PDB file of C-alpha atoms in Angstrom:
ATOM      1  CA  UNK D 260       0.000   0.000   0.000  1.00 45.00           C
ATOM      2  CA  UNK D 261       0.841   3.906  -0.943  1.00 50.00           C
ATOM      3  CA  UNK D 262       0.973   5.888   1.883  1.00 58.00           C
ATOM      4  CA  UNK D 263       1.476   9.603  -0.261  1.00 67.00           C
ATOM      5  CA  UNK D 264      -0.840  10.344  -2.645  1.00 85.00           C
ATOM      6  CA  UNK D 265      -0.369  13.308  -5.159  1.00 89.00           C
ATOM      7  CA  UNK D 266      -2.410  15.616  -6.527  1.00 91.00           C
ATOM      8  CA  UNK D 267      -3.157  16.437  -9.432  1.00 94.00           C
ATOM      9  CA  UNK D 268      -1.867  12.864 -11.699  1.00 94.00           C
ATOM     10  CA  UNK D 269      -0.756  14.698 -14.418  1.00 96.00           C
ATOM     11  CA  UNK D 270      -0.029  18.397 -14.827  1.00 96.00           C
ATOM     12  CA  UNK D 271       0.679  19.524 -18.664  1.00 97.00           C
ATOM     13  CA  UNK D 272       2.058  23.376 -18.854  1.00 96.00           C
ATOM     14  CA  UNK D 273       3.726  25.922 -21.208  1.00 97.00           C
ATOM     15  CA  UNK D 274       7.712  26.887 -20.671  1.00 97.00           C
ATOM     16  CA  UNK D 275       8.278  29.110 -18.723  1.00 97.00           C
ATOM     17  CA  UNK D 276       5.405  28.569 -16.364  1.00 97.00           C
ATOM     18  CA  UNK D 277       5.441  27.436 -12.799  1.00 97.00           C
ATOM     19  CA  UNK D 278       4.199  23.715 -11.424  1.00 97.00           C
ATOM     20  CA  UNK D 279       3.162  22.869  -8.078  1.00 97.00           C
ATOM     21  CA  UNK D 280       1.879  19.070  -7.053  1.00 97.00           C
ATOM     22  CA  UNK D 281       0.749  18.507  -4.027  1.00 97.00           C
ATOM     23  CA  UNK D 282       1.469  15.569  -1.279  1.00 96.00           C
ATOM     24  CA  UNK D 283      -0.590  14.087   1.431  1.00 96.00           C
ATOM     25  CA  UNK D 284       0.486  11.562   3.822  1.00 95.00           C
ATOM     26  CA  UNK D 285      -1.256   9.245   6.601  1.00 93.00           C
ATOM     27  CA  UNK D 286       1.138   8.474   9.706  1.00 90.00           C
ATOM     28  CA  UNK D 287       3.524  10.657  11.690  1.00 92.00           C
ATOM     29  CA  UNK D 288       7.094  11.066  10.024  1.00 92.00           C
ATOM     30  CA  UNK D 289      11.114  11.734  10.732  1.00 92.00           C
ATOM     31  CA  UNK D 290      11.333  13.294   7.365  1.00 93.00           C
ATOM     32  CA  UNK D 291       9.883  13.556   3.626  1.00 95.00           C
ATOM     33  CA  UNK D 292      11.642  14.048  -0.002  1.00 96.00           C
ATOM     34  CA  UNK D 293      11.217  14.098  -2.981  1.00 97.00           C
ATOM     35  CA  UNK D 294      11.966  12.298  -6.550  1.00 97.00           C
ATOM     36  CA  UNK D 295      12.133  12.651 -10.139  1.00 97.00           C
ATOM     37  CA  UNK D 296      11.828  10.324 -12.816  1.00 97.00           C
ATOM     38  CA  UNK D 297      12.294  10.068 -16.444  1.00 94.00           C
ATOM     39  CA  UNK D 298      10.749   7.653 -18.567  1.00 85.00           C
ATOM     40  CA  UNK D 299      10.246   4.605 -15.958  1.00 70.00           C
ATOM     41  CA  UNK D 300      14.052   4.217 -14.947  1.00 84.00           C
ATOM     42  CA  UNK D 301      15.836   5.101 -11.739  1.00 89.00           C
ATOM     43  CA  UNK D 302      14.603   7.612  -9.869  1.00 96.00           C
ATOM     44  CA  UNK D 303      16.849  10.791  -8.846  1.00 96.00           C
ATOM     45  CA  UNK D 304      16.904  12.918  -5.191  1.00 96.00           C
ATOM     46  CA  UNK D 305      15.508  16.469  -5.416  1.00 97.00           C
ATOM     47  CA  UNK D 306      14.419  17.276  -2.262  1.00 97.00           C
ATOM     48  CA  UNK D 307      14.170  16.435   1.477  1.00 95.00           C
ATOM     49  CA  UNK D 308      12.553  18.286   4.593  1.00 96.00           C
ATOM     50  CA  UNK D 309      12.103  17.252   7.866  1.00 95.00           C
ATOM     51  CA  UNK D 310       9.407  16.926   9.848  1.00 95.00           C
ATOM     52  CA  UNK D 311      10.639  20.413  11.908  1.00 96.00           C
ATOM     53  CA  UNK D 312      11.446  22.270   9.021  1.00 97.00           C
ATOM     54  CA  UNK D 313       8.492  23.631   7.126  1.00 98.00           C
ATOM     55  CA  UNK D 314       9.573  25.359   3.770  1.00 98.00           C
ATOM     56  CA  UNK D 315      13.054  24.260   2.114  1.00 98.00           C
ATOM     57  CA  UNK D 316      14.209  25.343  -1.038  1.00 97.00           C
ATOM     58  CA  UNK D 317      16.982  24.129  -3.921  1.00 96.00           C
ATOM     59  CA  UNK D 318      17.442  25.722  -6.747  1.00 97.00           C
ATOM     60  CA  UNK D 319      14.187  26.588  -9.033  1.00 98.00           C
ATOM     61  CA  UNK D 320      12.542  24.190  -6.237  1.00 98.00           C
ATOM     62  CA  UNK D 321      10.602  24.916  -3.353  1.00 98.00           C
ATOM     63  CA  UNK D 322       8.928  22.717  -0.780  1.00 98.00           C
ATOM     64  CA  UNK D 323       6.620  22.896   1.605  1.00 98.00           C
ATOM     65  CA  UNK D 324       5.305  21.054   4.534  1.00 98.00           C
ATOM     66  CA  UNK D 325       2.743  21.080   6.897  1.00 97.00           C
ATOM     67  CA  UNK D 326       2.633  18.035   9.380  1.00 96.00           C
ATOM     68  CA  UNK D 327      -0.502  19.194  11.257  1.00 96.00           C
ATOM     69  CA  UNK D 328      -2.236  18.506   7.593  1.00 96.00           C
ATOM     70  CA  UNK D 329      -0.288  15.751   7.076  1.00 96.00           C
ATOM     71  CA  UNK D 330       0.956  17.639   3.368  1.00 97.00           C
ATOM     72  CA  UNK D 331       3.131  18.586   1.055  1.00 97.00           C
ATOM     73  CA  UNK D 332       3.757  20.436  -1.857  1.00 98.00           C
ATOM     74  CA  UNK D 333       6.660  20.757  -4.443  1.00 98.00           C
ATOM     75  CA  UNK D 334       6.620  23.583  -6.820  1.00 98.00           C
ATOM     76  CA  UNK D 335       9.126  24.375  -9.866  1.00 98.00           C
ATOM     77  CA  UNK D 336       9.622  27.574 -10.768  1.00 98.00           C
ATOM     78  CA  UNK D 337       9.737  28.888 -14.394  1.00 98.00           C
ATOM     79  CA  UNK D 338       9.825  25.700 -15.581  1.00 98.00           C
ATOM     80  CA  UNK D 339      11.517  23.998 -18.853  1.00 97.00           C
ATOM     81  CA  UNK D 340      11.068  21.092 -21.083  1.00 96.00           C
ATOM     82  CA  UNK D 341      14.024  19.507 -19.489  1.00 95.00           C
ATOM     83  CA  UNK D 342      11.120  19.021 -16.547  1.00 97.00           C
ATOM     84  CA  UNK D 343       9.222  16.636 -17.974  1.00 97.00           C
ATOM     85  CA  UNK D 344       8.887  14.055 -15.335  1.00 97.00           C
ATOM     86  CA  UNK D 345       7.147  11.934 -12.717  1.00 97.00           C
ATOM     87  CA  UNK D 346       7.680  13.346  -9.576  1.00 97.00           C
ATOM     88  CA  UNK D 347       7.295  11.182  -5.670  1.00 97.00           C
ATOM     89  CA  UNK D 348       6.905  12.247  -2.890  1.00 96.00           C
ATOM     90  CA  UNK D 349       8.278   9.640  -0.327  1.00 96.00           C
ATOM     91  CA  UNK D 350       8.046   9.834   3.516  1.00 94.00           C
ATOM     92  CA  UNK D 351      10.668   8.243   5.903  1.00 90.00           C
ATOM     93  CA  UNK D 352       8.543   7.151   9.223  1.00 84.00           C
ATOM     94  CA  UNK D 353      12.162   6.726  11.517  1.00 80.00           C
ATOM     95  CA  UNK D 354      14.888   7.749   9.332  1.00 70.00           C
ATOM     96  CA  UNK D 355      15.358   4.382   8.727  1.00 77.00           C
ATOM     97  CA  UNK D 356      15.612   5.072   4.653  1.00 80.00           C
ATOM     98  CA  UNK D 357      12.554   3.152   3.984  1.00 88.00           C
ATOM     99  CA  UNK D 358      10.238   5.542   2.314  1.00 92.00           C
ATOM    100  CA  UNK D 359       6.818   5.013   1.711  1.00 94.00           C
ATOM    101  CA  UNK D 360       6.240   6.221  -2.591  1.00 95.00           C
ATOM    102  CA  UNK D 361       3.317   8.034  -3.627  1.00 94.00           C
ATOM    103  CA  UNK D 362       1.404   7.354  -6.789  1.00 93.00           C
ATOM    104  CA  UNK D 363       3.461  10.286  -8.626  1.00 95.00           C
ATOM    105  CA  UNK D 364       2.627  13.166 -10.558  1.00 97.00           C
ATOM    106  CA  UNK D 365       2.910  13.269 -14.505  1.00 96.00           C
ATOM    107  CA  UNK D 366       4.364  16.469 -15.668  1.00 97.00           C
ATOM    108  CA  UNK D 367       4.544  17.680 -19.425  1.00 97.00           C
ATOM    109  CA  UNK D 368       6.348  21.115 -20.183  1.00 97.00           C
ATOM    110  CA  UNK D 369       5.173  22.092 -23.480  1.00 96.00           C
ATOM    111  CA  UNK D 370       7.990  24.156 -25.448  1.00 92.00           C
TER     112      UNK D 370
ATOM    113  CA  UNK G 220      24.398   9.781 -12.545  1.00 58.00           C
ATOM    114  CA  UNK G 221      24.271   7.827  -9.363  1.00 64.00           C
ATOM    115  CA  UNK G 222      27.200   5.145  -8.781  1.00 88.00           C
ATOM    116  CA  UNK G 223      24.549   2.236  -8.309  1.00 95.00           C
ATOM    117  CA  UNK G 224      24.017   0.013 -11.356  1.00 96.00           C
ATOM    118  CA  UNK G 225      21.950  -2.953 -11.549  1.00 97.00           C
ATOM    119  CA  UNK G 226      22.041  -5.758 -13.596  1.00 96.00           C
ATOM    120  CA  UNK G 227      20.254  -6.991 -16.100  1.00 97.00           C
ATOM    121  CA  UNK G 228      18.769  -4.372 -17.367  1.00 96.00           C
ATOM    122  CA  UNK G 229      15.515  -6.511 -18.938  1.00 96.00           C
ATOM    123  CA  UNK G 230      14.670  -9.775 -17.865  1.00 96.00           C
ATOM    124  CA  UNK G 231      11.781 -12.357 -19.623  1.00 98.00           C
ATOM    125  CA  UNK G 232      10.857 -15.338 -17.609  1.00 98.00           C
ATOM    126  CA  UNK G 233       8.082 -17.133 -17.634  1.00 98.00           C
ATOM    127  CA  UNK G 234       5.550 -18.104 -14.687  1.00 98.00           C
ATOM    128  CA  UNK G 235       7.085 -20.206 -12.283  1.00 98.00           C
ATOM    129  CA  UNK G 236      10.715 -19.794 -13.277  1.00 98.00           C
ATOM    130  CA  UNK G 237      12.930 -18.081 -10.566  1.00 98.00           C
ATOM    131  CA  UNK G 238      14.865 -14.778 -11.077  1.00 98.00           C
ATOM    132  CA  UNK G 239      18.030 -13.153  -9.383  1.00 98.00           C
ATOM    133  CA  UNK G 240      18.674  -9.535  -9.897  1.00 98.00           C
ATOM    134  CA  UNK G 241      22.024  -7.987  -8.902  1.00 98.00           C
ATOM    135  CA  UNK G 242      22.789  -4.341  -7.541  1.00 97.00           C
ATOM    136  CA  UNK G 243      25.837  -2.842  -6.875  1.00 95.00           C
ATOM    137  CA  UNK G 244      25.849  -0.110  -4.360  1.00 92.00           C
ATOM    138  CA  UNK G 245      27.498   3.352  -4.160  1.00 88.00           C
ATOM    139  CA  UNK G 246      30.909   3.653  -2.809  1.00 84.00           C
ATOM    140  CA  UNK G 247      30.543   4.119   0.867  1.00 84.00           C
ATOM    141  CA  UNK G 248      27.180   3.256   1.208  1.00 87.00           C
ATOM    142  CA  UNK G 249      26.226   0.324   3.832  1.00 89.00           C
ATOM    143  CA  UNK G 250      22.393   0.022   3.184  1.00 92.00           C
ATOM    144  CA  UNK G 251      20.575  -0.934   0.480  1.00 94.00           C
ATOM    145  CA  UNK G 252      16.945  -1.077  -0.301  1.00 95.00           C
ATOM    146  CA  UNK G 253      14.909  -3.188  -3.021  1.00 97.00           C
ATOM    147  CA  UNK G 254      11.675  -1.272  -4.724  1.00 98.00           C
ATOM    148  CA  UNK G 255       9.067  -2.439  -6.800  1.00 98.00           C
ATOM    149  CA  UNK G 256       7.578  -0.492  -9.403  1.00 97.00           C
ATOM    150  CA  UNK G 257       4.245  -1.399 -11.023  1.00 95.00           C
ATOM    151  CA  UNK G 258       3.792   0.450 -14.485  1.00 93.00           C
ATOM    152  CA  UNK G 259       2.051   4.069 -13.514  1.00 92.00           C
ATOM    153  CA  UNK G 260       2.537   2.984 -10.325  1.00 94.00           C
ATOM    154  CA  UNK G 261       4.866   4.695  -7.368  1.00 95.00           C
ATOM    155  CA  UNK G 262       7.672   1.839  -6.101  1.00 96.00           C
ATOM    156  CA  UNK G 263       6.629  -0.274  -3.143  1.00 96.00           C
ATOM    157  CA  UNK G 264       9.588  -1.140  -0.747  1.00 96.00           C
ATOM    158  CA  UNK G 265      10.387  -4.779  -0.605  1.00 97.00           C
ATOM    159  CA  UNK G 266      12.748  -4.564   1.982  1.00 96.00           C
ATOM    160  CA  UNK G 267      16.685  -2.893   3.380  1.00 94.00           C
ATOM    161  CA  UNK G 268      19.822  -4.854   4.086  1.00 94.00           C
ATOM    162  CA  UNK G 269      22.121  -3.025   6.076  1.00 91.00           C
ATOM    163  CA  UNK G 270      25.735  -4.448   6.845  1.00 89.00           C
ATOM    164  CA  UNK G 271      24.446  -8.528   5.136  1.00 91.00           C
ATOM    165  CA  UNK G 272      21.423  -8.118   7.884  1.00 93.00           C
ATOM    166  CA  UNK G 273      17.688  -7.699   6.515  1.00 93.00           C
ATOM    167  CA  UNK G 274      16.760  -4.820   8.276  1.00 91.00           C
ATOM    168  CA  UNK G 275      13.110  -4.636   7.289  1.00 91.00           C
ATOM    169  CA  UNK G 276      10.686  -5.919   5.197  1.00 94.00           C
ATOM    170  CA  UNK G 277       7.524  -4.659   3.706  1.00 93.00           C
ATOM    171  CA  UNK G 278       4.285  -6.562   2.335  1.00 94.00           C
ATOM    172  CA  UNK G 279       5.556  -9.102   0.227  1.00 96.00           C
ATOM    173  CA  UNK G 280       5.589 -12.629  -0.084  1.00 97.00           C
ATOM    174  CA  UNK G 281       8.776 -14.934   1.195  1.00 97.00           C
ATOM    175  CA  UNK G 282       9.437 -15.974  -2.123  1.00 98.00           C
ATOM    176  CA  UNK G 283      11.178 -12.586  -2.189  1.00 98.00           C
ATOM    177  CA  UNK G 284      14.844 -12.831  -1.060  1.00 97.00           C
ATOM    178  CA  UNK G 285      18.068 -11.334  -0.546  1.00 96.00           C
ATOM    179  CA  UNK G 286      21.191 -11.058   0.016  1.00 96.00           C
ATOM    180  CA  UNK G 287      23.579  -8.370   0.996  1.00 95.00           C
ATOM    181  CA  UNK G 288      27.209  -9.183   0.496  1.00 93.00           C
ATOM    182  CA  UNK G 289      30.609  -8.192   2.348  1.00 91.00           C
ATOM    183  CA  UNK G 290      31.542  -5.009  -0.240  1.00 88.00           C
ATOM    184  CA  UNK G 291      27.439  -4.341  -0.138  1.00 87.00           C
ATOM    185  CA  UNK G 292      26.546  -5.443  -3.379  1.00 92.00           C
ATOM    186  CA  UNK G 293      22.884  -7.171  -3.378  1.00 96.00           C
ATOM    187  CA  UNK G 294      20.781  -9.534  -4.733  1.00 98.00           C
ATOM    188  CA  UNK G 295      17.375 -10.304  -4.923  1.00 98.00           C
ATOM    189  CA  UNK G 296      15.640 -13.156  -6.063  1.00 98.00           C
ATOM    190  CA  UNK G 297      12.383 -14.348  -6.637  1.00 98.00           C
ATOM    191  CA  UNK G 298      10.785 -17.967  -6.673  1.00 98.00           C
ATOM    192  CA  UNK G 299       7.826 -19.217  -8.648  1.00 98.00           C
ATOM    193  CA  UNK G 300       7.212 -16.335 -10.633  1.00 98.00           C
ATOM    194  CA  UNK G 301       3.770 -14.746 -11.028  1.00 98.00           C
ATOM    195  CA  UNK G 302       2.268 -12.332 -13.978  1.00 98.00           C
ATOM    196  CA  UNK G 303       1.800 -10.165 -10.955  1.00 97.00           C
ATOM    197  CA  UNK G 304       5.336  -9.962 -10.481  1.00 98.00           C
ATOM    198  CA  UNK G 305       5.805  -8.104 -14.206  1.00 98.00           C
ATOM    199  CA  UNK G 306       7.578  -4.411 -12.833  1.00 97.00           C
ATOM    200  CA  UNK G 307      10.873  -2.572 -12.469  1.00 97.00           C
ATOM    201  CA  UNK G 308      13.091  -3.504  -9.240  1.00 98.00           C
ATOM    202  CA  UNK G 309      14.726  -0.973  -8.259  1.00 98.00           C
ATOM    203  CA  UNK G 310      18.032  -1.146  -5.876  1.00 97.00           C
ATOM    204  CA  UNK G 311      19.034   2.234  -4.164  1.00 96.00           C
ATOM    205  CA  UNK G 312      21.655   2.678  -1.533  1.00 93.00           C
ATOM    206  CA  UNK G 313      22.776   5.255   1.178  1.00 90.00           C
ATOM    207  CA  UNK G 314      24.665   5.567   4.134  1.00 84.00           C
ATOM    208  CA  UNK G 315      22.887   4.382   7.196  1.00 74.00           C
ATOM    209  CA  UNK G 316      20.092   6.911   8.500  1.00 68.00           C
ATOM    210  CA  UNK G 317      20.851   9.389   6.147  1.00 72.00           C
ATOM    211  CA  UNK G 318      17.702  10.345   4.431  1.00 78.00           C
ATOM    212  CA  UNK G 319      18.756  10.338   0.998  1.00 89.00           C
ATOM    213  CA  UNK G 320      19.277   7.167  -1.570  1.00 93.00           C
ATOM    214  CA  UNK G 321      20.647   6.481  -4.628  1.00 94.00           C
ATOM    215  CA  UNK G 322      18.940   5.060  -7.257  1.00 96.00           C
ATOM    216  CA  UNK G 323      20.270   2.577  -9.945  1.00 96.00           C
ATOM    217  CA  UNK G 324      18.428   2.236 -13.783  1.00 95.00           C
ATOM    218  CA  UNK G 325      16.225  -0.516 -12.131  1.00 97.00           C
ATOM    219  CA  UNK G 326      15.669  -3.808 -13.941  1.00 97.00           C
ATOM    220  CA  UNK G 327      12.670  -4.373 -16.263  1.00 97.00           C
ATOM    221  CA  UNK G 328      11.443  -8.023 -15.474  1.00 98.00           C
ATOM    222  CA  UNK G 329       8.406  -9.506 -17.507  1.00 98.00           C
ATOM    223  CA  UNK G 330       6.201 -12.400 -16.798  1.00 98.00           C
ATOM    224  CA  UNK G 331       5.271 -14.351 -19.296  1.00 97.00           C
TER     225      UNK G 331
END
């Protein structure tokens, strides 16, 4: 079973534009992060915040949590075609390193 | 690019047949962790071997195994193969308890 699940499934936008996908969660966590991948092969590390931080950011990305909503959200800034992606959200109940995948997000930049 | 490759990178058996899959972990790196990924789906953790210990398993079957060895390469293998068990296994490693892993290319294995 999935313990994230993201919202929207797929997200298709123009260059340029900004995408945010969103990331709720059901138990109590140490931290979460999240991934990238491209075309159903290994995923890569973008992202992780812990459960006392509450906005993190790296780059063109920015991340948000909120553990008394059990959420989070990811959002790319001014985004490129390069993006196109699934993205995961994972959560890490005891910083044990084994995370708990959401169903993903889809995203298409359209150049 | 990650340092963790995995090997092969597509597999056909058929039902019944039993599969090994090999991953070879980062360079410093201790743990590694086995995911499988449905297609559309996110990847499900199979379960961690930290220093040739399993160190946690999630909800799948016994017929899934491993093995971690001395220089923390892994395998996993699978008995009596089911359609079900069409996906991509992932291997990812990481230093113990800290946060972030490693993916490798993952291994395409169909069911036939």
């Amino acid at each position: 079973s999935q313990q994230g699940e993201e919202d929207p499934q797929a997200l298709s936008i123009q260059e340029g534009e900004n995408a945010t996908m969103n990331c709720s969660y059901k138990t109590s966590i140490n931290n979460l992060q999240w991934y990238r991948q491209n075309s159903g092969r290994g995923l890569v590390h973008l992202i992780l915040i812990r459960s006392n931080e509450r906005e993190k950011h790296s780059g063109r990305l920015r991340v948000t949590l909120d553990t008394s909503k059990k959420s989070s959200s990811l959002l790319i800034t001014a985004s490129r075609a390069a993006d196109t992606a699934s993205y995961f959200c994972a959560t890490d109940e005891a910083a044990g390193n084994k995370l708990t995948f959401g169903g993903g997000t889809r995203v298409l930049v359209k150049p | 690019e990650t340092g963790v490759t995995q090997s092969p990178t597509h597999l056909i058996k058929t039902r019944g047949q039993q599969v090994t899959l090999r991953c070879s972990s980062q360079s410093g790196h201790n743990t590694v962790s086995w995911y499988q990924q449905a297609l559309g789906q996110g990847p499900q953790f199979i379960f961690q071997y930290y220093r040739e210990e399993e160190n946690g398993r999630g909800n799948f079957p016994p017929r899934f195994s491993g093995l971690q060895f001395p220089n923390y390469s892994s395998e996993l293998n699978v008995n009596a193969l089911e359609l079900d068990d069409s996906a991509l296994y992932l291997c990812a490693s990481s230093a113990w308890a800290r946060g972030k892993l490693f993916f490798g290319s993952g291994t395409q294995l169909s069911v036939l």
